[in-house]
mmCIF file of C-alpha atoms in Angstrom:
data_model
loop_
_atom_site.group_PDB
_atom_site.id
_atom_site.type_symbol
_atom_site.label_atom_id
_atom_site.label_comp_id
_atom_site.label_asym_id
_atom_site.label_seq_id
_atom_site.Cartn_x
_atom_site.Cartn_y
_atom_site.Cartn_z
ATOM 1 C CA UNK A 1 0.000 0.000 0.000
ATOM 2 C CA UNK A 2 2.837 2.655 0.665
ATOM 3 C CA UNK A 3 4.786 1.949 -3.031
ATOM 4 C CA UNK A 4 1.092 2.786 -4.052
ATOM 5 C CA UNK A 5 1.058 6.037 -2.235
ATOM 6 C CA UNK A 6 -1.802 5.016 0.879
ATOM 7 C CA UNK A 7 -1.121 5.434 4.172
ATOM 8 C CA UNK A 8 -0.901 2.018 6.169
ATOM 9 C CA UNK A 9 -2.434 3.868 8.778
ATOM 10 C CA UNK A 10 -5.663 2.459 6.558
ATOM 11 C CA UNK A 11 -5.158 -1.027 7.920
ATOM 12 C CA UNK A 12 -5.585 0.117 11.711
ATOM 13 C CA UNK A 13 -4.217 -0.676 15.123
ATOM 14 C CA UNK A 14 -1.677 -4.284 15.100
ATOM 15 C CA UNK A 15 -4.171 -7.345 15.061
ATOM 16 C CA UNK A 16 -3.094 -9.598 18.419
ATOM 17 C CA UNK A 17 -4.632 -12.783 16.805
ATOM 18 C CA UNK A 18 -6.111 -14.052 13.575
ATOM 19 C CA UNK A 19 -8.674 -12.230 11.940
ATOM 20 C CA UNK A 20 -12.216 -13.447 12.188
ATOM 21 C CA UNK A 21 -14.750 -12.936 9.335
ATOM 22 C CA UNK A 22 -16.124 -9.801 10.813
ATOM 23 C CA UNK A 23 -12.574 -8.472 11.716
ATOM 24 C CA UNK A 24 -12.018 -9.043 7.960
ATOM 25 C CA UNK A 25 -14.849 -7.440 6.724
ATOM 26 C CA UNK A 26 -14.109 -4.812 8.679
ATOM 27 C CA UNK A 27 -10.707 -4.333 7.543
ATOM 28 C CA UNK A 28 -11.074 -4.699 3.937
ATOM 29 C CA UNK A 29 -13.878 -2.041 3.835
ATOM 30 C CA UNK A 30 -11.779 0.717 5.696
ATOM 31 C CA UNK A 31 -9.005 -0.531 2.994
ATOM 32 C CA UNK A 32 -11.678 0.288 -0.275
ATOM 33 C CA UNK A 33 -12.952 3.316 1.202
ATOM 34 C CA UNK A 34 -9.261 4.727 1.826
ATOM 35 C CA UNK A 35 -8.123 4.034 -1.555
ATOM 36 C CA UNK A 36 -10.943 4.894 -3.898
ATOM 37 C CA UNK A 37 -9.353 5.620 -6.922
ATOM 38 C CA UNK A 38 -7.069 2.336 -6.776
ATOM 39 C CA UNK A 39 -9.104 -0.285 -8.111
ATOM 40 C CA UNK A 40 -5.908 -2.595 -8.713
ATOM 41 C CA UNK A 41 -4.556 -2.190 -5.265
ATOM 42 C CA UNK A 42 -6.315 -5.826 -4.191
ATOM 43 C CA UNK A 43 -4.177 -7.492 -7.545
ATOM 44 C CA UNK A 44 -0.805 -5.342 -6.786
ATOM 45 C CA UNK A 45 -1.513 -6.502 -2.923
ATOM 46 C CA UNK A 46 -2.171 -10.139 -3.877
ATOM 47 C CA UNK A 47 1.299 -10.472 -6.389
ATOM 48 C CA UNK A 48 3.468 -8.934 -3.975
ATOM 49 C CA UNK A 49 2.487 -11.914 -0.692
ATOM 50 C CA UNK A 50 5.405 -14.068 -1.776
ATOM 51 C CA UNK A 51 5.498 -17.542 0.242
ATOM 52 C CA UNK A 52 7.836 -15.539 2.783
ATOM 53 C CA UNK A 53 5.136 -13.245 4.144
ATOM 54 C CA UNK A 54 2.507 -15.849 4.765
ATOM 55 C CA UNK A 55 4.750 -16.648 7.786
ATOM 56 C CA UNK A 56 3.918 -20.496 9.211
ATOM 57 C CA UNK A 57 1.272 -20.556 6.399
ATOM 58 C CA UNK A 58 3.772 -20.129 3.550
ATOM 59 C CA UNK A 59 6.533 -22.496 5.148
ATOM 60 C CA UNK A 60 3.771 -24.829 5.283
ATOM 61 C CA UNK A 61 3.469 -25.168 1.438
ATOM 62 C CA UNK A 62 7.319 -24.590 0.681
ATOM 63 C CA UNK A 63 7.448 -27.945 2.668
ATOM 64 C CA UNK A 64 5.524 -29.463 0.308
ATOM 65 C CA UNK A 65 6.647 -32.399 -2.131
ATOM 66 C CA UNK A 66 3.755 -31.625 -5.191
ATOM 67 C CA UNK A 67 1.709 -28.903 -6.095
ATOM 68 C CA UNK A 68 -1.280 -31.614 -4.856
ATOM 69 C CA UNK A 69 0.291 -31.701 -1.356
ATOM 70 C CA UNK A 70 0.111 -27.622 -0.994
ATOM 71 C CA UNK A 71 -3.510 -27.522 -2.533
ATOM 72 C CA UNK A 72 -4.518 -29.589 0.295
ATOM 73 C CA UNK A 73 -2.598 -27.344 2.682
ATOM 74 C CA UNK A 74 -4.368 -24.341 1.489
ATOM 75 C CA UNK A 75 -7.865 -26.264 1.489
ATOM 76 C CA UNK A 76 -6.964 -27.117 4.939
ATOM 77 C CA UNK A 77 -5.747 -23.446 6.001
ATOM 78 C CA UNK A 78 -7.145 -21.362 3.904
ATOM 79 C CA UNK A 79 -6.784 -17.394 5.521
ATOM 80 C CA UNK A 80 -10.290 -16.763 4.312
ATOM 81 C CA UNK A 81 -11.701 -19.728 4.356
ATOM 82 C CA UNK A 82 -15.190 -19.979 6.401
ATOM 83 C CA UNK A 83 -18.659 -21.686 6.495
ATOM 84 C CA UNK A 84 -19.991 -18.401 3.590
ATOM 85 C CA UNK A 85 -16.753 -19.096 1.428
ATOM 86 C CA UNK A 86 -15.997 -21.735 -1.283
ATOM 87 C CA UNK A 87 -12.239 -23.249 -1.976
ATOM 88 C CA UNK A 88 -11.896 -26.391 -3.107
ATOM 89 C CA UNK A 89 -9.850 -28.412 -5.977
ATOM 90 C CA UNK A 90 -11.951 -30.705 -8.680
ATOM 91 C CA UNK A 91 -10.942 -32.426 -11.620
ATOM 92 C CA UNK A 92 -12.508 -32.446 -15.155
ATOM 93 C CA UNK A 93 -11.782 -33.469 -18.207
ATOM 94 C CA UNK A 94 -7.584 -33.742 -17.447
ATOM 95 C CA UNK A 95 -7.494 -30.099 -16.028
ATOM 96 C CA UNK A 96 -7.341 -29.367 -12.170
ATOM 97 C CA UNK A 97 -9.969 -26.640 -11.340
ATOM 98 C CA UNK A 98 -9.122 -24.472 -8.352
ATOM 99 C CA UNK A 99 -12.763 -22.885 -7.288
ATOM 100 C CA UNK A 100 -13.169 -19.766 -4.731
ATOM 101 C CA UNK A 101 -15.784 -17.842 -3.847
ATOM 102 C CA UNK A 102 -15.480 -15.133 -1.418
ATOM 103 C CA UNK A 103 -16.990 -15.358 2.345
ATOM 104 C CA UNK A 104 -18.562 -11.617 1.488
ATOM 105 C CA UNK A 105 -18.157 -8.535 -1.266
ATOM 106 C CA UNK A 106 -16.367 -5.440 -0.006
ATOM 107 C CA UNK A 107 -18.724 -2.515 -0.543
ATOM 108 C CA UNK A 108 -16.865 -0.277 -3.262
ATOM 109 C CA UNK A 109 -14.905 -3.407 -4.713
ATOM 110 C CA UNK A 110 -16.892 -6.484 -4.690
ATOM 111 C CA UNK A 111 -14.461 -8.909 -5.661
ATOM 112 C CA UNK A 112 -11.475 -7.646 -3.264
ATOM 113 C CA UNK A 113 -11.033 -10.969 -1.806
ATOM 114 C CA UNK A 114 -11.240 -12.615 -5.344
ATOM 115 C CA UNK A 115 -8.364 -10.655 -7.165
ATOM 116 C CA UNK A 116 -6.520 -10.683 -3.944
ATOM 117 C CA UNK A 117 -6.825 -15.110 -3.433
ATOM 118 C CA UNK A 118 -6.238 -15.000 -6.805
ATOM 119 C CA UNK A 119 -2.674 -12.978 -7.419
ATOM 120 C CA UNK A 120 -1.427 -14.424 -4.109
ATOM 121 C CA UNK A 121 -2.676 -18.026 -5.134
ATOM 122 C CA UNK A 122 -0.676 -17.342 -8.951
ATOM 123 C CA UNK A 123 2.375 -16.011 -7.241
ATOM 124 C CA UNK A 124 2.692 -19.017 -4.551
ATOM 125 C CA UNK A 125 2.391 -21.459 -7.366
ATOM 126 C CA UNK A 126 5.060 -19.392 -9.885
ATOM 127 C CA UNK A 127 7.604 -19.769 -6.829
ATOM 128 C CA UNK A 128 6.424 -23.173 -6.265
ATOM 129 C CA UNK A 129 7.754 -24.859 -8.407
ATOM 130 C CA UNK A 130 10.573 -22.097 -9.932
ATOM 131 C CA UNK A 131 8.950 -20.748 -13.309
ATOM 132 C CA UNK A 132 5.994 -19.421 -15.290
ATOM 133 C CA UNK A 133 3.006 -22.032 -15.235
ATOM 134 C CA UNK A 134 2.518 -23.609 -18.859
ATOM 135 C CA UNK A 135 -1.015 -24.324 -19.359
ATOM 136 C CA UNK A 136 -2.882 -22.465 -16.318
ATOM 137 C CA UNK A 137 -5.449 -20.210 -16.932
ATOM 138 C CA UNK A 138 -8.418 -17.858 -14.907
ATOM 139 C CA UNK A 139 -11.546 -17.646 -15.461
ATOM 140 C CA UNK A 140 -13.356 -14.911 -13.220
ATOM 141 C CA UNK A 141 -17.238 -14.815 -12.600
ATOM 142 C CA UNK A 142 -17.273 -10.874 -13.005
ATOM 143 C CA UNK A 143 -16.283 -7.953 -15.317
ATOM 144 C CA UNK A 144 -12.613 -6.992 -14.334
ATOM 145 C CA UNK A 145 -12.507 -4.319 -11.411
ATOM 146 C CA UNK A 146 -9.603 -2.465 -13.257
ATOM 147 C CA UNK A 147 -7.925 -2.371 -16.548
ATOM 148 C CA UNK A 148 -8.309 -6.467 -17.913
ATOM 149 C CA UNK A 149 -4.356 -5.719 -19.087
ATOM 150 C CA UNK A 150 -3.519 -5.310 -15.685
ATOM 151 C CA UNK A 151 -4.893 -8.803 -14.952
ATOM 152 C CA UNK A 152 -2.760 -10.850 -17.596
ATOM 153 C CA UNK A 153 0.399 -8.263 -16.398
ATOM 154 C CA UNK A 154 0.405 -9.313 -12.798
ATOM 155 C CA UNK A 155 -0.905 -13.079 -12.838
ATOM 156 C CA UNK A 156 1.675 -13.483 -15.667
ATOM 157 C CA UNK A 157 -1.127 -15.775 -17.096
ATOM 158 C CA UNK A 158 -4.334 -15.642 -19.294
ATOM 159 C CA UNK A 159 -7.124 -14.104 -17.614
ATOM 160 C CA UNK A 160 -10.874 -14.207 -19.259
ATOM 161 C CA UNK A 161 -14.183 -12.590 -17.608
ATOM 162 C CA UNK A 162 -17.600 -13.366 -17.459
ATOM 163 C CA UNK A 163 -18.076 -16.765 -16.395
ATOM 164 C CA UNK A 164 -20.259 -18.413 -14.226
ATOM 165 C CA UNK A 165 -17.392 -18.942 -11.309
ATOM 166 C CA UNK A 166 -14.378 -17.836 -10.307
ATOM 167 C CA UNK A 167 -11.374 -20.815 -11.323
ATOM 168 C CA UNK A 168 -8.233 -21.282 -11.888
ATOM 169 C CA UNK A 169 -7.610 -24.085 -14.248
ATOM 170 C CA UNK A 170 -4.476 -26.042 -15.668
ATOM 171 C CA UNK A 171 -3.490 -29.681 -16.285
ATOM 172 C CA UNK A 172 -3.997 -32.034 -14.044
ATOM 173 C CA UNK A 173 -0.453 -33.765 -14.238
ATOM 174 C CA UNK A 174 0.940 -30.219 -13.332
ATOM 175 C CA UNK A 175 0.011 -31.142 -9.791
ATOM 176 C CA UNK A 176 2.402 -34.270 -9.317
ATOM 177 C CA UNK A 177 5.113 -32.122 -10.856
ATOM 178 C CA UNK A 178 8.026 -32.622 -8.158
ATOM 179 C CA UNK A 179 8.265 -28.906 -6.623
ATOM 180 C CA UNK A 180 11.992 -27.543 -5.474
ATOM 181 C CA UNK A 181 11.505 -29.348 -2.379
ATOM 182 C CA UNK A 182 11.227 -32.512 -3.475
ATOM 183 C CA UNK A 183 14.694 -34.090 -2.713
ATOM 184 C CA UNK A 184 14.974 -32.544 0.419
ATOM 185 C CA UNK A 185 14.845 -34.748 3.343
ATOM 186 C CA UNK A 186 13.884 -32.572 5.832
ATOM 187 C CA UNK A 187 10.252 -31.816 3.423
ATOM 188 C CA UNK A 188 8.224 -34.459 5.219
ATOM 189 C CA UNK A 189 9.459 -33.280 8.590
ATOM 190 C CA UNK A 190 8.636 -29.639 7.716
ATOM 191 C CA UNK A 191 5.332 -30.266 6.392
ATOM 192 C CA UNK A 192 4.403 -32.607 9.833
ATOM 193 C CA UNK A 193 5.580 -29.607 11.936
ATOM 194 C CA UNK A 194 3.940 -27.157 9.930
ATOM 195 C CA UNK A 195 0.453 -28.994 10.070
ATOM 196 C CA UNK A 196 0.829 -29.223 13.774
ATOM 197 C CA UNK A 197 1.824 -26.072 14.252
ATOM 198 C CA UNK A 198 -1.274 -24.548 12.013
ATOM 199 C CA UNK A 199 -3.630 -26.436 14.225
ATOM 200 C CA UNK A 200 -2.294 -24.788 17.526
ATOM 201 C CA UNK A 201 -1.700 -21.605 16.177
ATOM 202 C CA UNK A 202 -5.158 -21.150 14.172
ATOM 203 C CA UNK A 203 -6.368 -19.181 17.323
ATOM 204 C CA UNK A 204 -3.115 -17.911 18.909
ATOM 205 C CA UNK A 205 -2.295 -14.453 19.272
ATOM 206 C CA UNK A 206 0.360 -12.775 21.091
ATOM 207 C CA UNK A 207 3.392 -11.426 20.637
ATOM 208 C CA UNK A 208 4.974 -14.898 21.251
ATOM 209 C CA UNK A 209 3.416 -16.158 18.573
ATOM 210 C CA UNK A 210 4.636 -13.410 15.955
ATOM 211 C CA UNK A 211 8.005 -14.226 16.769
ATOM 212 C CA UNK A 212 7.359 -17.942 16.013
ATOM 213 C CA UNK A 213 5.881 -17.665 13.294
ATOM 214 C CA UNK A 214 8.913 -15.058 11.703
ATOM 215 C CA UNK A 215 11.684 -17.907 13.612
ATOM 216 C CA UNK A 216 9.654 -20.892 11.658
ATOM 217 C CA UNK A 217 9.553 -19.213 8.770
ATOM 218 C CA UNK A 218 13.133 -18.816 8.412
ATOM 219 C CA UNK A 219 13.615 -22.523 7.856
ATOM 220 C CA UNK A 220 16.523 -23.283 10.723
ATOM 221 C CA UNK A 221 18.369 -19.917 9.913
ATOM 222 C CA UNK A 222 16.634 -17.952 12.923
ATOM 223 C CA UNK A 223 17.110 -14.183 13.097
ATOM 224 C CA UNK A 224 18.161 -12.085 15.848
ATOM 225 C CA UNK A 225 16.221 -10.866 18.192
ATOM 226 C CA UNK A 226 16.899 -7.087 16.258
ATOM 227 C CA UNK A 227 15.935 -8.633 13.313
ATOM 228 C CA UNK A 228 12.345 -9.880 14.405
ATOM 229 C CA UNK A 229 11.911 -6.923 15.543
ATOM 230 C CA UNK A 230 12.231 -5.105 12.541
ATOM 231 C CA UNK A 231 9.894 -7.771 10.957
ATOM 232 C CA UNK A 232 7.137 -6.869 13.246
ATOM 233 C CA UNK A 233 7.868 -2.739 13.066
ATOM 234 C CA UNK A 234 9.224 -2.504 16.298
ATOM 235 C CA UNK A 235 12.392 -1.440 18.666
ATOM 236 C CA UNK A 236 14.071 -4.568 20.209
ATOM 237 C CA UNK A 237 13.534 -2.811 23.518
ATOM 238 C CA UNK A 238 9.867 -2.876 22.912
ATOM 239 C CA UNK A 239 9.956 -6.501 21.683
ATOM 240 C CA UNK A 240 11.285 -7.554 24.869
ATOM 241 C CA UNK A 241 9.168 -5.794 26.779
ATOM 242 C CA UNK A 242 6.090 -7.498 25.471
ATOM 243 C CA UNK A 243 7.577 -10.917 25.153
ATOM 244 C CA UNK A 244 8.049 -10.162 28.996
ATOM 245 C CA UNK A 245 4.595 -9.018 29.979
ATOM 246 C CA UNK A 246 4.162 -12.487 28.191
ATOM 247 C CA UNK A 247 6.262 -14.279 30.838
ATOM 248 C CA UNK A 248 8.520 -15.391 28.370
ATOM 249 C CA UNK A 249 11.652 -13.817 26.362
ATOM 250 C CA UNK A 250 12.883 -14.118 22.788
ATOM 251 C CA UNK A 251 15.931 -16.725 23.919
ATOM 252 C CA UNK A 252 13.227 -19.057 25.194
ATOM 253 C CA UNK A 253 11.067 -19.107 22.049
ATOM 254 C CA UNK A 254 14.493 -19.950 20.078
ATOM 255 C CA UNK A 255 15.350 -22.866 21.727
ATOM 256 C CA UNK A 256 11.613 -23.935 22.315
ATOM 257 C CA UNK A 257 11.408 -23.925 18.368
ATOM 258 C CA UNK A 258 15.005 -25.485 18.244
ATOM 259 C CA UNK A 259 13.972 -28.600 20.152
ATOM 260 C CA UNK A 260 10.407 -28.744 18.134
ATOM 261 C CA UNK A 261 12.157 -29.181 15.378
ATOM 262 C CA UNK A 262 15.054 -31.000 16.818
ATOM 263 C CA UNK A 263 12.575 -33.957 18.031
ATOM 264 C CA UNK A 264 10.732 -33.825 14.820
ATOM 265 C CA UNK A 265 13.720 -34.190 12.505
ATOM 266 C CA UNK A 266 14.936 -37.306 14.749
ATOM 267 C CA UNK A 267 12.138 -38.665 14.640
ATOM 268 C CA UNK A 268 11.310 -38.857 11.059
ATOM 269 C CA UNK A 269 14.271 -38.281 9.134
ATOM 270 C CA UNK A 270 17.289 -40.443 8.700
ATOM 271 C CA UNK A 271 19.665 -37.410 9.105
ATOM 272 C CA UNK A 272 22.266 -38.068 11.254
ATOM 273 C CA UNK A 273 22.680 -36.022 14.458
ATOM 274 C CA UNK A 274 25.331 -33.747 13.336
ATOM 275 C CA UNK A 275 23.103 -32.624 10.382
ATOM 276 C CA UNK A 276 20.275 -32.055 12.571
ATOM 277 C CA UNK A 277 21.849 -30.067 14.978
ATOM 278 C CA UNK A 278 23.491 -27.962 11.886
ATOM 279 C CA UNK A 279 20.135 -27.243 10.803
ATOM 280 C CA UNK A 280 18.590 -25.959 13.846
ATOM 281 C CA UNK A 281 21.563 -23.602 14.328
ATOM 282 C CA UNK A 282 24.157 -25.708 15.924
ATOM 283 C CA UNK A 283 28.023 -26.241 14.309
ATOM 284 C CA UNK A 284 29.123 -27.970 16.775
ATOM 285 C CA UNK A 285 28.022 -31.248 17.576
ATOM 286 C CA UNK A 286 28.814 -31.142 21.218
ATOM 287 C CA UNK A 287 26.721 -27.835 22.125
ATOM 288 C CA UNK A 288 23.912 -29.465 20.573
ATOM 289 C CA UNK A 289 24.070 -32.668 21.981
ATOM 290 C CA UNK A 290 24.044 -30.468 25.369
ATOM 291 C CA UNK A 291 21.931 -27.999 24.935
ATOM 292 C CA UNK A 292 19.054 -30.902 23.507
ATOM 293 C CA UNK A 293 19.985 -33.075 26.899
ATOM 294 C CA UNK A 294 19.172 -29.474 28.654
ATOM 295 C CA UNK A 295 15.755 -29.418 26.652
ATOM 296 C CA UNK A 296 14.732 -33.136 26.994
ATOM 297 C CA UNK A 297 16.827 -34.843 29.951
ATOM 298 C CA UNK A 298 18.263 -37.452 27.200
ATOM 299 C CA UNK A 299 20.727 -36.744 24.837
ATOM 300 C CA UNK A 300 19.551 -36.703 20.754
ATOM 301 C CA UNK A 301 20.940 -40.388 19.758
ATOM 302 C CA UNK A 302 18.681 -41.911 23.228
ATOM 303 C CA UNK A 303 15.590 -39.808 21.913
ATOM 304 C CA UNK A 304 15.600 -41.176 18.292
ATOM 305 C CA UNK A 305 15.647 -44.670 19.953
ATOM 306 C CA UNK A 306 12.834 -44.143 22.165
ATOM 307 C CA UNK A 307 10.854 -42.518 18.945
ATOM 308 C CA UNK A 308 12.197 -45.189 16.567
ATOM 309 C CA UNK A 309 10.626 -48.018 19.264
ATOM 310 C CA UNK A 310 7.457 -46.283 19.793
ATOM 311 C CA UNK A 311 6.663 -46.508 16.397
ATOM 312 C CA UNK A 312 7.640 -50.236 16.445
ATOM 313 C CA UNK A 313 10.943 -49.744 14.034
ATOM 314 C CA UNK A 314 13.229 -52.778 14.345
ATOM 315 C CA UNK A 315 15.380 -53.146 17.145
ATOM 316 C CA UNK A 316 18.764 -53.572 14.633
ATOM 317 C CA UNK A 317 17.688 -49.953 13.123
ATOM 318 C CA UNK A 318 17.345 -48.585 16.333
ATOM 319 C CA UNK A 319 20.820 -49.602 17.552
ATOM 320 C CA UNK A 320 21.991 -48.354 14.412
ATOM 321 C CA UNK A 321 20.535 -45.097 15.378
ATOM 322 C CA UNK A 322 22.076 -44.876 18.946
ATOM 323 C CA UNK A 323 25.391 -45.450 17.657
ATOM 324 C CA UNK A 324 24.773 -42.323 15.307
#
């Protein structure tokens, strides 16, 4: 909104936990009526939400293995999905259909939520799987809010009106495509965490949970505590601050995200412990195999035995394990 020339100030006072459908409503309204003579802002917002911004949401579907795998993510955890709203994935005639309706119409810009599903949806797929799509097209259920060019500019795909609902189409073997993800071990384990992590956090709020969600999405490499607090428009001082009127500090969440991940990748990757602790933060092998005894009372090697057995792996694959 500020490369367009509006004030942010539009969007109103920080949110401290997901937006309900009223909230939204709410929010998207005082948005249109701000910014009147920007019809395109909802398709210039919607392109610019690259996988990075959608925090835990976003590191959810760059976990993914297929483009399948993250349309069932975003079926599952869909922002603005609700009991009024439609998104779903059918098949027909070889092509994959995509389907959304929006849970309401913004008064001023009916189909806000529909160009801005729509760019995001395009741009998540685009970095997906690392080019242009071949083959995918929209078809909208209304006349285009702004110039139709502007459409086929910022989807980077064609874009026809008029229809009798809102899809995004393209061949169905598109969606089995391997995405960039795909040979790396750790994808499974993400994807796991992420799912978990979705469920819990569907109705957090707090300023803990910001700062997990900007540490998670950082895929092991987890910023400073300066650095977060840039992310969220803030002073590190203030950060703090809240994060102690929250009985908890920014060191804590680290390590509490650390050992999530830790015990996850032990549990259902083959990595050894070495590489694990590398890609939660740790170089050396030693201060990790500490700091995770610290965390869990057992050291990493005694805690991927104890998962290995509960799932009923064999007992020559678990020593194999231990000794790792």
């Amino acid at each position: 909104m500020r490369e367009r020339g509006h004030d942010p100030a539009l969007i109103g006072a920080r949110y401290e936990r997901p937006l309900g459908e009223a909230e939204l409503f709410d929010l998207c309204t005082r948005i249109v009526a701000g910014t009147p003579d920007d019809p395109a802002l909802p398709l210039h917002v919607g392109a610019a939400m690259h996988l990075g911004v959608h925090g835990l949401f976003g590191h959810a579907l760059m976990s993914c293995r297929t483009l399948k795998q993250a349309a069932g993510i975003l079926m599952r955890h869909n922002p603005l999905k609700s009991d009024s709203s439609l998104s779903e994935l059918t098949f027909e005639k070889g092509e994959a259909i995509l389907t959304f309706e929006p849970p309401f119409q913004v008064p001023g810009s009916p189909h806000f939520l529909s160009d801005l599903f729509f760019a995001a949806g395009t741009t998540a797929i685009r970095e997906l799987i690392g080019m242009d799509t071949v083959g995918v097209y929209l078809e909208l259920g209304y006349a285009p809010n702004t110039d139709a060019a502007a459409y086929e500019e910022l989807l980077r795909m064609p874009v026809t009106f008029g229809h009798a609902a809102s899809r995004l189409k393209g061949p169905a073997p598109v969606l089995d495509i391997p995405l960039q993800s795909a040979g790396v071990a750790t994808a499974d384990a993400y994807l796991r965490q992420c799912e978990l992590l979705l469920q819990r956090m569907d109705s957090a709020g707090g300023y803990e949970s910001s700062v997990r969600r900007v540490l998670l999405s950082s895929r092991g490499e987890f910023p400073s505590a300066p650095a977060i607090a840039k992310t969220l428009h803030m002073s590190e001082r203030t950060l703090r601050r809240r994060l102690e009127a929250e009985n908890t500090s920014y060191q804590t969440i680290v390590n509490d995200v650390r050992n999530h991940l830790a015990r996850q990748y032990l549990a259902d990757t083959d990595l050894s412990v070495a590489d694990v602790g590398a890609l939660i933060g740790f170089e050396d092998l030693a201060n990790f195999r500490q700091a995770f005894r610290k965390w869990n009372g057992i050291t990493p090697a005694q805690f991927r035995v104890l998962a290995l057995a509960k799932e009923g792996k064999g007992a020559e694959k678990t020593q194999k394990e231990a000794r790792r």
